Short mmCIF file of C-alpha atoms and ligand atoms in Angstrom, two decimals:
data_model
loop_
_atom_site.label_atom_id
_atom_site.label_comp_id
_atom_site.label_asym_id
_atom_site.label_seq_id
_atom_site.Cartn_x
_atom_site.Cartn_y
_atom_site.Cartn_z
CA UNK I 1 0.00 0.00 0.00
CA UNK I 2 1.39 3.54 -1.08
CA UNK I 3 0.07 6.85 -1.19
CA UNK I 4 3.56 7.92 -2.50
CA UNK I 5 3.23 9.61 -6.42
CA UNK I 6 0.80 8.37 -8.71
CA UNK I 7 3.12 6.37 -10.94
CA UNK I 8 2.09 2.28 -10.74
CA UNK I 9 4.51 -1.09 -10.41
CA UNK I 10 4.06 -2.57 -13.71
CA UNK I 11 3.60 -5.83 -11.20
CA UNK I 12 0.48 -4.03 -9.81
CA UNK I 13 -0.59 -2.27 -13.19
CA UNK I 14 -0.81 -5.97 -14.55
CA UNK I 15 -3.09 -7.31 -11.90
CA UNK I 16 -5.60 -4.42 -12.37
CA UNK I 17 -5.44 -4.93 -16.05
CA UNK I 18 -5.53 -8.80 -15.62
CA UNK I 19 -8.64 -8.52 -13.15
CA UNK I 20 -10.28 -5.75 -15.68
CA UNK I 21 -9.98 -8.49 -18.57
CA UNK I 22 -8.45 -5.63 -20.41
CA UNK I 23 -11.60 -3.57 -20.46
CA UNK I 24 -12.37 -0.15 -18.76
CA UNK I 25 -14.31 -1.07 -15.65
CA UNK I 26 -15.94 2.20 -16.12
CA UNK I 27 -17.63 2.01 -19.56
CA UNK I 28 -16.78 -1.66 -20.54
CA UNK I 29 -14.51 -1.20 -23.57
CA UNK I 30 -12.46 -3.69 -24.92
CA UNK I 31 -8.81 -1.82 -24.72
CA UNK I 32 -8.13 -3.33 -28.09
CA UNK I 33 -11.54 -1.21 -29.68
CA UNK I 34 -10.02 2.04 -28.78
CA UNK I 35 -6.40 1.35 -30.28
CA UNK I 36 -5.07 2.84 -26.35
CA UNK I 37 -3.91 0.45 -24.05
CA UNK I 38 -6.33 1.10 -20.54
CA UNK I 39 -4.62 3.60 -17.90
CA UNK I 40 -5.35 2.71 -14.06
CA UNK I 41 -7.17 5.09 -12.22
CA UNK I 42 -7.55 5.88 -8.37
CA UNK I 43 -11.16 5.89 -7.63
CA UNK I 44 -10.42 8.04 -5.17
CA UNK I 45 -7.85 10.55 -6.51
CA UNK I 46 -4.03 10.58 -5.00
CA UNK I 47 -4.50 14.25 -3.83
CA UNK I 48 -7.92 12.99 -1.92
CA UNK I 49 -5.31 10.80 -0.38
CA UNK I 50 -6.84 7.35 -2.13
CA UNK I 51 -4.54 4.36 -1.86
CA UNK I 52 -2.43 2.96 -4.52
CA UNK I 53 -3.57 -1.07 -4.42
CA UNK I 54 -5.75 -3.12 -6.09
CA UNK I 55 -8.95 -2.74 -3.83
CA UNK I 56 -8.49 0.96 -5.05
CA UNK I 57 -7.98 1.05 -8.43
CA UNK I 58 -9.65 0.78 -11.55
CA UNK I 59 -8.88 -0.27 -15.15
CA UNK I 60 -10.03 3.15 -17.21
CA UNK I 61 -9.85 3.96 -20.59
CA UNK I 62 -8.21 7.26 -21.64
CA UNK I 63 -11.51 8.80 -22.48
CA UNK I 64 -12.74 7.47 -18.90
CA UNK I 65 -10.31 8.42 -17.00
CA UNK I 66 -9.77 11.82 -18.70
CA UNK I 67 -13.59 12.73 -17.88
CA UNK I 68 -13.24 11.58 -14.10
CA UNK I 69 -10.22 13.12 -13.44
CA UNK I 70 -9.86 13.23 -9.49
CA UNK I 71 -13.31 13.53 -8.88
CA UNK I 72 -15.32 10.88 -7.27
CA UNK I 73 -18.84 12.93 -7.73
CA UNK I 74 -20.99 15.36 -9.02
CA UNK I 75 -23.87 16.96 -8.91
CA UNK I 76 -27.38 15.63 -10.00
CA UNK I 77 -29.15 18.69 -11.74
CA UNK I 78 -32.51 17.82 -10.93
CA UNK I 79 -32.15 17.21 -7.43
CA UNK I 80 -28.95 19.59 -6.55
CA UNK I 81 -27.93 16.33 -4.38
CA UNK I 82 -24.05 15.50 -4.33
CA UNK I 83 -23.88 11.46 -6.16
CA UNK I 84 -20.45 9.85 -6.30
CA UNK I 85 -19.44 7.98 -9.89
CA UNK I 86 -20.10 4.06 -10.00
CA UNK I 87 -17.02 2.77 -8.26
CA UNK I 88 -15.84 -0.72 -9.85
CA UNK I 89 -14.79 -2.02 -6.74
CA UNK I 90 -18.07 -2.16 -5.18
CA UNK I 91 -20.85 -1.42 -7.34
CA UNK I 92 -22.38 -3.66 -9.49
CA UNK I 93 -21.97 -2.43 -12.89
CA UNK I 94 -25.38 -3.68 -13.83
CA UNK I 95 -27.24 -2.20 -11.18
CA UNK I 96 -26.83 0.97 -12.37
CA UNK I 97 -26.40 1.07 -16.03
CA UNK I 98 -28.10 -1.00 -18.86
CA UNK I 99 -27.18 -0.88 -22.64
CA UNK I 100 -29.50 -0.17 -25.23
CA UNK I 101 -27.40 -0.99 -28.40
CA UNK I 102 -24.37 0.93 -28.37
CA UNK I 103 -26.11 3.70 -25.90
CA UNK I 104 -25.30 3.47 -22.33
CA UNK I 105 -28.76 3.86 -20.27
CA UNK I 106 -28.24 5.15 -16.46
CA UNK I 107 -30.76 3.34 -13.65
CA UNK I 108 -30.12 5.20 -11.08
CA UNK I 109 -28.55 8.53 -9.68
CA UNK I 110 -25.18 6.90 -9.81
CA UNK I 111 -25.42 6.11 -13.04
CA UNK I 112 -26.67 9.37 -14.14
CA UNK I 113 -24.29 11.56 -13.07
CA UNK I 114 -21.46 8.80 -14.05
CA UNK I 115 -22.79 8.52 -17.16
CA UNK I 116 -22.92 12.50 -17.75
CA UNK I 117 -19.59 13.07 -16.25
CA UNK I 118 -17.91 10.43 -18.29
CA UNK I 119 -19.83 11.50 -21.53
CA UNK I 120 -20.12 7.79 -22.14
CA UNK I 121 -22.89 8.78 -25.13
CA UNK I 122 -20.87 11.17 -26.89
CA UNK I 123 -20.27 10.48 -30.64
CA UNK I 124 -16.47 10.01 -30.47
CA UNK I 125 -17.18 7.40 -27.76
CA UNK I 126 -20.44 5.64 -29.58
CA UNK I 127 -18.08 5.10 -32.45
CA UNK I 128 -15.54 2.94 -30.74
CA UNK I 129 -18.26 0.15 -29.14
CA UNK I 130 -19.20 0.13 -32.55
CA UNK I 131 -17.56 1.48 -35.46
CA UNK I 132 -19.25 -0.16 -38.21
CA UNK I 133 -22.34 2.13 -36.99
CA UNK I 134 -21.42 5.55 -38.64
CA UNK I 135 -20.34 4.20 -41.91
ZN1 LIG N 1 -14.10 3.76 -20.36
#
């Protein structure tokens, strides 16, 4: 366990990627679709003091991790409540996301305001789950 820097062991980069299957825990993406290899992320950011081992770090994708950044929540604009993001280490992906085609649908609060944050509908990011879709 470190808090030290943000830079990861390859030997600890390699589990997280391993355990990921090589997808972004985040939006699901194959790492191969995107033509970037995955980044790891702190789920909670190094300057929010979050831990550098596996039980705290995600497999993200660069468009992922770009979007969340250090931040760990926003704010829903209907309700003006602070909602963390999904985190991968204990949230069921399913629980608060569904797919409809290509389109990722939020089901709940979480998955709202991870799914707006993230801008996991954008067109850049619709076009690499499935390319063959804006031909
Ligand atoms: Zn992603």
């Amino acid at each position: 366990m470190s808090r030290e820097g943000s830079s990861i062991p390859v030997k600890l980069r390699n589990e997280v990627a391993a355990r990921a299957r090589f997808c972004c825990e985040y939006c699901l993406i194959d790492e191969t679709q995107t033509g970037l290899y995955c980044e790891v992320d702190h789920i909670i950011g190094v300057k929010h003091n979050g831990l550098t081992d596996s039980n705290h770090l995600a497999y993200a994708c660069f468009n992922c991790n770009r979007n969340k950044g250090s931040d760990m929540a926003s704010i829903d604009w209907e309700t003006n409540e602070i909602v963390r993001f999904n985190n991968p280490r204990s949230d069921i992906w399913a629980e608060h996301f569904r797919l409809e085609g290509i389109r990722m649908v939020p089901t709940t609060q979480i998955g709202k305001v991870t799914t707006t944050i993230f801008r996991f509908n954008d067109l850049k990011r619709l076009s690499e789950r499935d390319p063959n879709s804006f031909l």
